[in-house]
Each structure stands twice: as structure tokens, then as C-alpha cells.
Amino acid sequence: MKLGDYNSSTIARWNAGNYSGFYFDPEKGLGDETLVLYNVHGRTVLPPSRPKVDETNRTAFQDGFQYTSFLQPKEFDYKPWGSYFVMSFMGIQWFAGYDSSLLGKKATNSLLEHEYLGRVLMDSEMRGIVVAGNYSLAEGYVMHIRDVGDDSIFIQLLKDGIQVDSSVVKSNSTYVYKKDLGDVADLPIILVHVDNVFDGGGQRFATIDGIFQISDEYILPVEPGLGMGDMEIVSTQPGVIVMVNNDYINLNRDSSVAIGPGLNIRVADNDTLRYYLYTSEYVVPKPSPPQIYLPGNVTSQAKANFSMIVEAAEIRQVTADILNSSNLTIYSRDITQLAQGSGERWSFSWDWNLTALHLSDDGSMVLDANGGPVPGLLYLNSASAPVQVVVTFDPTGRISSITGSNLAYYVSEIAYRRLNLPTDYETMLANETARKQFIKIELGKSMIRFLNVVDGRLFFGGSNHTLQGTLNSLEPHAIRVSVPPGRYELRVRVENAVDAIQMFGEYFNVTAPVTTRLDATNASDSMSRAAANKSIIEPGEAPSKKSDAPGIFIVLATIFLMALLRRRG
């Protein structure tokens, strides 16, 4: 007997159209999950049994719940790669494979046909310009571009700091890293498409326009016999997974019954059996626009004080940037740790001392990141290609560290002490092996070029700065200078587990300090007028008394003189 030849009797059916707990992408039409309840005996759902057929109505009667999910093709975001296969399973979209035997040939890169499902970590079409340096992927992978040639790039792939692959990738080609997953050998887990390589002002750049990565740490087994709550997988085929309830399920009055992950049935408190399917999930709200309080005007000798109230849960990062009238970010601070509050309501308060950082060698401005990372390009010597780095400055303005993704190019003595390593700084410098771990720059030869952030985008700053001085006191250093009067903008970005929101257009003015200048001529005239008007009694002022002291002095002097003359006579 083939059930497809008969009508199926059901009393409830759920899919993505009437149950939000199933995965569905309306733009791409992806998501094909169905849960069917065939029959209920009183308040009990029996396990499936052999169907009973009514030949008159050509209807098959069954028992139990049945869950099905079907394989679907999904187009890569980078369209020239074509499509891969996904399956929506228990409300989540999973990676099923790059091919399928449903296409009429043996599948060699299918997880599903080996009874596994995987997770897609990255699938994006992009237009990113890269130079030699480190670029982070997911799950600890780092793509290190060691060299950019005339028509190719040399890629080294690292996993948790250990090299696992390397390859020369020509322009308009795809770098592929393969790995064994489950029973599938040589499954591509990372794809990177290099569009072209070009020369821009003496520096070579490459354009990457497609990245795809699946997890090699998390794969889900879906072999028959695997139980998930009260449901059990009974069939895993190239195009479908089928689950049924493997035991009796009681729909008791006024109860909640969990039949599987994300599948819960709420039974009404009623004599008549009434129920609905639901899923329990905490939905983190997106951040709401914060209420920001900032000064309208502040003198350059004071501090600008800011505060704001944020309504957001599971906050990950909050940053505050100050931009000048040219939209150049001159100050940036991570204020996440300043949060005061709980739940979904938080307050932040911070200040800015109205200064900017300028480099000691040529006076050019560099981003004041409040001790945080400042982006730049490092040339170890005149013959080496630039690598992307971040530079940190200590509170005195000295360079504290220069680091790449997983490499240290320079660490100052103060920064080294914070690492709490067993050897001191001088001992480390004396040990060639240890020194190479922390010091790679060459004094007088290595150069750094800082990147500016203009309207949220990175641009090359001024000229290259040669790293000189000593390892204990690297030059150039940063000098703190008061910002000139003018209009400045505060931009705040709040990111939580769901989304991020950025606020623009919060302006304030920095004004010159007010000074009082007293002109000498006017001061003299004022004093003369004050003396001339001394006898004038101001309203409410008591008349001043003349002193009796001069008259008494004259009388005493006369008596003394007469007595002296009589004595002489």
C-alpha cells in the first residue's frame, strides 16, 4: 500500500504559514517544515501504527504526530558560486551540503546524506580592499595575507594561531580550504573569492568580493533512532527528515506539553479538548534611541560633560566619538563599563577634556582612542609590504604597543609588565627567541602610517612616521593639545545582542575663554572720576565723617612748643 495513493486524515496541521516557531525566509521562500497531528483518542495521542484505509473514501487513517522537513537549494550571496543546500530543522536553518543525489548523480559533499547537518557562519558578498595583514574569520580562523603580488596573493590560514593551510590565489579565483567533517572527507569549509589585484600609489591591494564559511566545531547528527524530546527520527533521506512521537502523549486539561525542541502544546482549561502549538523564546528588544544630554557651549579651559539614558538589554558595546567640523573623529572612547542600571534601562556619564593628540615629529593629528586601539599600517622596513596593525598609547602619550591580529610587533616595558610574565623586560630583550615574540620593529627603519576615521570610514592619514628613539621610549610620541574653538559633534553607538543603533547630529560649541582687558588710559580716567565724585553721596550710602585726628595733633604740638620755649627762657 502506498500512502500517496490515499487521502490522509488529519485533525491539525502546522507549517511556517500558521506557526512562527518554524523557520521561514519570505524573501527567498526558504523554510519547509510541517507538523501533523493525525488523531487523538480522548486526550491521548498514540504512537504511529499501521495506517487503516477506508477504500470507499480512499482515505488513510493514522495515529500520532509526524514532523517532516524537506531539502531546499539556497543561492550563495556571492552569486557566481551558484547554490548550496539547506534544511530548516526544528525552527533553525542548517547547512545540508554543496550537492545532492537528488540531482541525479552521487553526492560527494553532502552532510545530510551522511546523516549530519551543519551551520553556516559566513555567507556574504562584499567589496573589500585588503593589503598584507591578518583578517579574522569565525571560530578562531585568521586569514593572513602575507604578500600581494602582481596578479595573486599569498594566503596563510591559521586556526587558533596555528597555520593549517597556505596557498597562492590568483585574481578572479576562489581560495578553498577543505576539512573532514563527520564521515565526509575533504568538505570545503572556507571559500574566499579574490576579484583582482591592483597597484595603488606604490602599494598593492587585492579585492575580496565573496566569503563563505561553515562551522567545523558544531555538526548535528540526524541518524534514524535519535530521540528529540518525545519525537524520534525515523527516516533520514537525501531530501527529507521524518520524526514521529515514540510514546504516548497525554494532552491533560490546563497543561503544557513539550513534545520536542521548540514544539510545545498548550491545552486549555476546558471540558472540550482545545490546544495550540507554541514555542518559548526570550526575544531581546533592539536598542531604542538614547536620550542624550550634552552642553550647548563649553569654554576650551573646561571639560565637556555628557550623559545619556539607554533602553536596551544584553548590551555588548557602547562607544562615544567626537568629530570636528571636517567630520574627522578626534576622540573615541568605549564607555561600556561606565553603565549604571539593570535590565533594559541603563545610564552613562562621561567627559571629554577638549584636547586632541598630535604627533611629536610633524605635529599631525592622530586619533585619541582613550588608550584603545588606533588603526594603522606598519612597514617593518623599506622593502617590506605594509601590514594592518593597531597602535595603543599610554597616558603619557608614548606608544605602548603595536599589534596585528595575533602578532606583536612592539611592546613597551610598561605594557610588558602588565602581561605578568615570569621574565622582566630586559631579560626578554636579551633573549633572541623571546624578543622576536614581542619586538619585530627595526628602530630607524620601521615606519608607521596612521589611518584617520572620517565620517565613519577609514582613510590614510598624513605621511609615514619613522619609529626612532629607544625601545623604552619610542618616537614619535603623542602630545595633548587643546582643540580650537568651533562646532563639534558627538556620535554614540549602542550595540546589543540583536542590533545596533547609532546617533548622529548631537552638536555642541567649544568657545574661547572670556578674558577681561583693562585699558591704562581708561583706568586713569576712571580713577580721577572716582576721586572727583568722592564727596557725592550715593543713594543709601551714609555720609562719611571727617577725621578729628589732624586737629588734635596741632593742639598737642603747640603745647609742647610753648613749654619748650619757657624752659629755654
Short mmCIF file of C-alpha atoms in Angstrom, two decimals, residues 10 35 43 89 106 118 126 143 168 221 275 289 348 352 358 366-367 387-388 394 406 472 476-477 508 516-517 532 562:
data_model
loop_
_atom_site.label_atom_id
_atom_site.label_comp_id
_atom_site.label_asym_id
_atom_site.label_seq_id
_atom_site.Cartn_x
_atom_site.Cartn_y
_atom_site.Cartn_z
CA THR A 10 -5.57 14.80 9.96
CA LEU A 35 3.95 19.07 11.93
CA ARG A 43 -6.88 13.20 25.38
CA PHE A 89 15.06 21.74 11.09
CA LYS A 106 26.38 10.66 -6.46
CA GLY A 118 25.97 21.84 9.79
CA MET A 126 31.32 42.16 -0.30
CA MET A 143 43.39 34.66 7.04
CA VAL A 168 48.81 31.31 -3.78
CA PRO A 221 23.67 14.18 13.95
CA TYR A 275 -4.96 23.33 22.25
CA PRO A 289 17.27 55.76 20.53
CA PHE A 348 26.05 56.57 31.17
CA TRP A 352 35.99 64.99 27.40
CA HIS A 358 49.32 65.49 17.82
CA VAL A 366 46.24 61.18 15.47
CA LEU A 367 43.07 59.64 16.88
CA VAL A 387 50.65 45.10 7.44
CA GLN A 388 47.50 46.26 9.18
CA ASP A 394 49.88 55.12 27.27
CA ASN A 406 47.72 37.56 16.53
CA ASN A 472 61.89 52.11 26.33
CA PRO A 476 57.24 59.76 17.79
CA HIS A 477 55.09 60.26 20.85
CA PHE A 508 27.96 71.50 20.80
CA THR A 516 38.88 90.99 30.69
CA ARG A 517 41.27 93.65 29.28
CA ALA A 532 36.24 113.78 41.98
CA MET A 562 55.34 126.63 74.30
#
